[in-house]
Short mmCIF file of C-alpha atoms in Angstrom, two decimals:
data_model
loop_
_atom_site.label_atom_id
_atom_site.label_comp_id
_atom_site.label_asym_id
_atom_site.label_seq_id
_atom_site.Cartn_x
_atom_site.Cartn_y
_atom_site.Cartn_z
CA UNK I 1 21.19 144.39 -16.15
CA UNK I 2 19.93 143.25 -19.55
CA UNK I 3 16.26 143.78 -18.65
CA UNK I 4 17.02 147.28 -17.31
CA UNK I 5 18.95 148.11 -20.47
CA UNK I 6 16.03 147.10 -22.69
CA UNK I 7 13.49 149.01 -20.60
CA UNK I 8 15.65 152.14 -20.54
CA UNK I 9 16.18 151.96 -24.31
CA UNK I 10 12.45 151.61 -24.96
CA UNK I 11 11.76 154.49 -22.58
CA UNK I 12 14.19 156.67 -24.52
CA UNK I 13 12.50 155.76 -27.80
CA UNK I 14 9.10 156.60 -26.32
CA UNK I 15 9.95 159.83 -24.47
CA UNK I 16 13.16 161.25 -25.89
CA UNK I 17 14.35 164.17 -23.77
CA UNK I 18 11.39 166.49 -23.04
CA UNK I 19 12.94 169.96 -22.56
CA UNK I 20 10.50 170.88 -19.79
CA UNK I 21 11.50 167.93 -17.59
CA UNK I 22 14.32 168.15 -15.05
CA UNK I 23 17.38 166.29 -16.27
CA UNK I 24 20.70 165.45 -14.56
CA UNK I 25 22.69 166.51 -17.65
CA UNK I 26 21.24 170.01 -17.36
CA UNK I 27 22.17 170.05 -13.67
CA UNK I 28 25.72 169.03 -14.53
CA UNK I 29 25.81 171.75 -17.18
CA UNK I 30 24.78 174.39 -14.64
CA UNK I 31 27.43 173.11 -12.22
CA UNK I 32 30.11 173.44 -14.92
CA UNK I 33 29.03 177.00 -15.67
CA UNK I 34 28.88 178.07 -12.02
CA UNK I 35 32.30 176.58 -11.17
CA UNK I 36 34.25 178.20 -14.00
CA UNK I 37 34.81 181.69 -12.56
CA UNK I 38 35.61 180.54 -8.98
CA UNK I 39 38.05 177.90 -10.21
CA UNK I 40 39.81 180.28 -12.60
CA UNK I 41 40.19 182.79 -9.77
CA UNK I 42 41.45 180.16 -7.33
CA UNK I 43 43.97 178.45 -9.62
CA UNK I 44 46.38 180.50 -11.71
CA UNK I 45 47.10 177.50 -13.93
CA UNK I 46 44.01 176.97 -16.16
CA UNK I 47 44.84 173.31 -16.77
CA UNK I 48 44.91 172.67 -13.01
CA UNK I 49 41.60 174.54 -12.68
CA UNK I 50 40.16 172.26 -15.37
CA UNK I 51 41.40 169.15 -13.58
CA UNK I 52 39.67 170.30 -10.39
CA UNK I 53 36.54 171.01 -12.42
CA UNK I 54 36.58 167.47 -13.80
CA UNK I 55 37.02 165.99 -10.32
CA UNK I 56 34.11 168.06 -8.97
CA UNK I 57 31.73 167.30 -11.82
CA UNK I 58 32.52 163.58 -12.02
CA UNK I 59 32.35 163.34 -8.23
CA UNK I 60 28.96 165.08 -8.21
CA UNK I 61 27.59 162.72 -10.86
CA UNK I 62 28.87 159.59 -9.12
CA UNK I 63 27.87 160.79 -5.66
CA UNK I 64 24.39 161.84 -6.76
CA UNK I 65 23.78 158.49 -8.43
CA UNK I 66 25.00 156.54 -5.42
CA UNK I 67 22.78 158.58 -3.10
CA UNK I 68 19.75 158.02 -5.34
CA UNK I 69 20.36 154.27 -5.34
CA UNK I 70 20.92 154.20 -1.59
CA UNK I 71 17.66 156.06 -0.95
CA UNK I 72 15.68 153.31 -2.69
CA UNK I 73 17.81 150.36 -1.56
CA UNK I 74 15.31 149.35 1.13
CA UNK I 75 12.26 149.92 -1.08
CA UNK I 76 10.30 147.18 -2.88
CA UNK I 77 12.01 145.67 -5.96
CA UNK I 78 9.64 147.46 -8.36
CA UNK I 79 10.67 150.88 -7.05
CA UNK I 80 14.37 150.01 -7.18
CA UNK I 81 13.95 148.78 -10.75
CA UNK I 82 12.08 151.94 -11.77
CA UNK I 83 14.79 154.22 -10.35
CA UNK I 84 17.64 152.28 -12.01
CA UNK I 85 15.82 152.22 -15.35
CA UNK I 86 15.15 155.95 -15.08
CA UNK I 87 18.80 156.66 -14.38
CA UNK I 88 19.91 154.59 -17.37
CA UNK I 89 17.25 156.18 -19.59
CA UNK I 90 18.53 159.63 -18.63
CA UNK I 91 21.99 158.72 -19.92
CA UNK I 92 20.70 157.82 -23.39
CA UNK I 93 20.00 160.39 -26.09
CA UNK I 94 19.07 158.43 -29.21
CA UNK I 95 15.56 159.80 -29.66
CA UNK I 96 16.64 163.34 -28.79
CA UNK I 97 19.27 163.13 -31.53
CA UNK I 98 16.66 161.83 -33.98
CA UNK I 99 14.30 164.67 -33.10
CA UNK I 100 17.01 167.26 -33.71
CA UNK I 101 17.99 165.63 -37.03
CA UNK I 102 14.37 165.63 -38.17
CA UNK I 103 14.11 169.29 -37.18
CA UNK I 104 16.82 169.94 -39.80
CA UNK I 105 15.26 167.63 -42.39
CA UNK I 106 11.75 169.15 -42.28
CA UNK I 107 12.67 172.70 -43.38
CA UNK I 108 14.98 171.29 -46.06
CA UNK I 109 12.00 169.45 -47.55
CA UNK I 110 10.04 172.73 -47.43
CA UNK I 111 12.82 174.62 -49.19
CA UNK I 112 13.60 176.70 -46.10
CA UNK I 113 17.40 176.54 -45.95
CA UNK I 114 17.78 179.34 -43.31
CA UNK I 115 15.48 177.44 -40.91
CA UNK I 116 17.45 174.24 -41.52
CA UNK I 117 20.70 176.07 -40.76
CA UNK I 118 19.18 177.44 -37.55
CA UNK I 119 18.05 173.96 -36.45
CA UNK I 120 21.47 172.53 -37.30
CA UNK I 121 23.25 175.18 -35.20
CA UNK I 122 21.65 173.66 -32.10
CA UNK I 123 23.50 170.36 -32.51
CA UNK I 124 26.87 171.16 -34.14
CA UNK I 125 29.86 173.29 -33.21
CA UNK I 126 30.61 174.58 -36.71
CA UNK I 127 29.21 177.82 -38.08
CA UNK I 128 26.09 177.09 -40.11
CA UNK I 129 25.07 180.51 -41.44
CA UNK I 130 26.76 180.11 -44.84
CA UNK I 131 26.34 176.36 -45.37
CA UNK I 132 24.79 175.16 -48.62
CA UNK I 133 22.02 172.56 -48.54
CA UNK I 134 24.64 169.87 -49.21
CA UNK I 135 26.73 171.23 -46.31
CA UNK I 136 23.72 171.14 -43.97
CA UNK I 137 22.94 167.55 -44.93
CA UNK I 138 26.55 166.48 -44.55
CA UNK I 139 26.83 168.12 -41.10
CA UNK I 140 23.59 166.48 -39.93
CA UNK I 141 24.76 163.04 -41.02
CA UNK I 142 28.12 163.62 -39.34
CA UNK I 143 26.55 164.56 -36.00
CA UNK I 144 24.23 161.53 -36.17
CA UNK I 145 27.27 159.32 -36.76
CA UNK I 146 29.42 160.86 -34.02
CA UNK I 147 26.60 160.82 -31.49
CA UNK I 148 25.88 157.19 -32.27
CA UNK I 149 28.87 156.65 -29.98
CA UNK I 150 28.46 159.52 -27.50
CA UNK I 151 24.71 159.24 -27.03
CA UNK I 152 24.01 155.55 -27.60
CA UNK I 153 26.86 153.03 -27.73
CA UNK I 154 29.00 154.43 -24.92
CA UNK I 155 26.09 154.82 -22.45
CA UNK I 156 24.90 151.29 -23.22
CA UNK I 157 28.45 149.95 -22.89
CA UNK I 158 29.15 151.61 -19.54
CA UNK I 159 25.75 150.69 -18.16
CA UNK I 160 26.54 147.05 -18.91
CA UNK I 161 30.00 147.41 -17.41
CA UNK I 162 29.14 149.28 -14.22
CA UNK I 163 25.45 150.08 -13.95
CA UNK I 164 23.97 153.54 -13.31
CA UNK I 165 26.98 154.83 -11.37
CA UNK I 166 29.50 154.20 -14.14
CA UNK I 167 27.21 155.44 -16.90
CA UNK I 168 26.71 158.72 -15.03
CA UNK I 169 30.44 159.08 -14.57
CA UNK I 170 30.63 158.75 -18.35
CA UNK I 171 27.83 161.30 -18.84
CA UNK I 172 29.64 163.77 -16.58
CA UNK I 173 32.79 163.38 -18.69
CA UNK I 174 30.78 163.71 -21.92
CA UNK I 175 29.07 166.87 -20.64
CA UNK I 176 32.42 168.35 -19.67
CA UNK I 177 33.79 167.70 -23.14
CA UNK I 178 30.74 169.19 -24.86
CA UNK I 179 30.93 172.39 -22.79
CA UNK I 180 34.64 173.08 -22.26
CA UNK I 181 36.48 170.62 -24.50
CA UNK I 182 37.24 173.14 -27.26
CA UNK I 183 40.65 173.87 -28.77
CA UNK I 184 40.28 177.63 -28.60
CA UNK I 185 42.01 180.29 -26.51
CA UNK I 186 39.46 180.14 -23.70
CA UNK I 187 39.24 176.38 -23.26
CA UNK I 188 42.38 174.79 -24.74
CA UNK I 189 43.95 174.42 -21.27
CA UNK I 190 40.89 174.69 -19.02
CA UNK I 191 39.01 172.00 -20.95
CA UNK I 192 42.03 169.71 -21.39
CA UNK I 193 41.09 167.25 -18.62
CA UNK I 194 37.48 166.89 -19.75
CA UNK I 195 38.50 166.37 -23.38
CA UNK I 196 41.14 163.77 -22.53
CA UNK I 197 38.76 161.85 -20.26
CA UNK I 198 36.16 161.86 -23.02
CA UNK I 199 38.74 160.48 -25.46
CA UNK I 200 39.52 157.65 -23.03
CA UNK I 201 35.91 156.74 -22.28
CA UNK I 202 34.83 156.72 -25.94
CA UNK I 203 37.92 154.95 -27.28
CA UNK I 204 36.58 151.39 -27.27
CA UNK I 205 32.90 152.14 -28.11
CA UNK I 206 34.05 154.25 -31.07
CA UNK I 207 35.95 151.30 -32.50
CA UNK I 208 33.12 148.89 -31.78
CA UNK I 209 30.82 151.21 -33.73
CA UNK I 210 32.24 149.96 -37.00
CA UNK I 211 30.97 146.45 -36.40
CA UNK I 212 27.54 147.59 -35.27
CA UNK I 213 27.08 150.07 -38.15
CA UNK I 214 28.29 147.50 -40.67
CA UNK I 215 25.70 144.96 -39.50
CA UNK I 216 23.08 147.74 -39.40
CA UNK I 217 23.94 148.63 -43.00
CA UNK I 218 23.44 145.00 -44.02
CA UNK I 219 20.05 144.88 -42.30
CA UNK I 220 19.05 148.21 -43.88
CA UNK I 221 19.89 146.93 -47.36
CA UNK I 222 22.91 149.21 -47.76
CA UNK I 223 26.43 148.36 -48.89
CA UNK I 224 27.86 146.71 -45.79
CA UNK I 225 31.14 145.77 -47.50
CA UNK I 226 31.80 149.40 -48.35
CA UNK I 227 30.82 150.34 -44.79
CA UNK I 228 33.49 148.07 -43.34
CA UNK I 229 36.05 149.10 -45.96
CA UNK I 230 35.71 152.86 -45.33
CA UNK I 231 35.56 152.33 -41.55
CA UNK I 232 38.90 150.51 -41.57
CA UNK I 233 40.53 152.78 -44.16
CA UNK I 234 39.44 156.26 -43.04
CA UNK I 235 38.49 155.97 -39.37
CA UNK I 236 41.90 157.08 -38.15
CA UNK I 237 42.14 160.11 -40.47
CA UNK I 238 40.04 162.36 -38.23
CA UNK I 239 41.86 164.70 -35.83
CA UNK I 240 39.72 163.31 -33.02
CA UNK I 241 40.85 159.87 -31.83
CA UNK I 242 37.23 158.68 -31.79
CA UNK I 243 34.90 160.74 -34.01
CA UNK I 244 36.34 159.45 -37.27
CA UNK I 245 35.40 155.81 -36.72
CA UNK I 246 31.59 156.11 -36.69
CA UNK I 247 31.72 158.89 -39.29
CA UNK I 248 33.79 156.72 -41.63
CA UNK I 249 31.40 153.80 -41.18
CA UNK I 250 28.39 156.03 -41.86
CA UNK I 251 30.17 157.47 -44.90
CA UNK I 252 30.72 153.99 -46.32
CA UNK I 253 27.15 152.90 -45.60
CA UNK I 254 25.59 155.89 -47.36
CA UNK I 255 28.17 156.18 -50.15
CA UNK I 256 28.64 159.77 -49.07
CA UNK I 257 31.81 161.77 -48.46
CA UNK I 258 31.89 163.36 -44.99
CA UNK I 259 34.26 165.78 -43.26
CA UNK I 260 36.23 168.38 -45.17
CA UNK I 261 36.89 172.06 -44.36
CA UNK I 262 34.49 173.84 -42.00
CA UNK I 263 34.46 177.06 -39.98
CA UNK I 264 34.51 176.77 -36.19
CA UNK I 265 34.35 179.93 -34.04
CA UNK I 266 35.52 182.07 -36.94
CA UNK I 267 38.45 179.81 -37.83
CA UNK I 268 38.65 177.56 -40.90
CA UNK I 269 39.48 174.00 -39.88
CA UNK I 270 40.67 171.83 -42.77
CA UNK I 271 39.43 168.39 -41.75
CA UNK I 272 40.25 165.39 -43.96
CA UNK I 273 37.57 163.91 -46.18
CA UNK I 274 36.17 160.53 -45.15
CA UNK I 275 34.79 158.16 -47.75
CA UNK I 276 34.62 158.50 -51.50
CA UNK I 277 33.06 161.25 -53.60
CA UNK I 278 30.42 159.04 -55.18
CA UNK I 279 27.68 161.69 -55.30
CA UNK I 280 26.30 164.87 -53.74
CA UNK I 281 24.42 164.66 -50.41
CA UNK I 282 20.67 164.20 -50.66
CA UNK I 283 17.95 165.04 -48.13
CA UNK I 284 17.12 161.35 -47.86
CA UNK I 285 20.61 160.74 -46.47
CA UNK I 286 19.43 162.20 -43.16
CA UNK I 287 16.59 159.67 -42.99
CA UNK I 288 18.93 156.83 -43.96
CA UNK I 289 21.35 157.89 -41.20
CA UNK I 290 18.48 157.95 -38.70
CA UNK I 291 17.47 154.44 -39.78
CA UNK I 292 21.03 153.24 -39.28
CA UNK I 293 21.08 154.87 -35.84
CA UNK I 294 17.92 153.03 -34.77
CA UNK I 295 19.20 149.68 -36.02
CA UNK I 296 22.63 150.22 -34.47
CA UNK I 297 21.07 151.05 -31.11
CA UNK I 298 18.83 147.97 -31.20
CA UNK I 299 21.79 145.75 -32.13
CA UNK I 300 23.87 147.16 -29.27
CA UNK I 301 21.06 146.62 -26.75
CA UNK I 302 20.61 143.03 -27.97
CA UNK I 303 24.33 142.20 -27.91
CA UNK I 304 25.02 143.82 -24.54
CA UNK I 305 21.94 142.17 -23.02
CA UNK I 306 23.24 138.80 -24.18
CA UNK I 307 26.69 139.61 -22.81
CA UNK I 308 25.37 140.70 -19.40
CA UNK I 309 23.12 137.61 -19.22
CA UNK I 310 26.03 135.32 -20.09
CA UNK I 311 28.23 136.96 -17.46
CA UNK I 312 25.47 136.62 -14.86
CA UNK I 313 24.97 132.93 -15.54
CA UNK I 314 28.69 132.25 -15.78
#
């Protein structure tokens, strides 16, 4: 599995997620959209409807992956390897995250704050129309940190644990959470199952993120001691059981306070601050966060490759 992990990671770095290409995540997203009205009509209890939705979407992801692997099971080893690597690559989103973060950074450097807000709105749930430049930078760094787990560490972890089938079960859960896992009137009950599953799947990778980001900070020449300190001190302050851990580590590494009050769907959410108010956010913080993301991903691939190789030989 280690060789497949490395190849898939390199493929993600090289290709990212071209929007014109077909992608299983987009198919899962369409399935979630198309099932909502029929399920709400069929089940009076929205939480039960959401549970059925989760079963359908996870089942579709697992079943589709198993079928794809079965179709190439009798093919030459090179074809089987290519299909498995492609499936693993599709579950990663490191380079896509970097591309979106750079799309925010570029207009900031050109003094075009409205364009930066518009680019940011594509990757965060908060309202961006009134954010200051510091608020845009802070939100970009936060989403890089949070998606270090969702888009990189968790997919790598579940690929190592259970190959393409398990990683696509994880991706189905992650897609559910991103589309219906909101605590608003429409989705609080309907999205409950997807949100809880996502919490479960990301629980361990989120906590492992502190170690990886701390080592990455050391390799990047940043304050790794502060990274570890803020990770341990503030990781549990976030309302989410998982998002606070990578955000706290990133906060410590950059010496930048993250979190705080933000507006989501017209409602002010008073999130706790993570880290210490050492200074105001700077545009270069986005590039530093991207550098940490790259190093963290490479460290995770290396460590998990070694683990899978050791397990194989054991």
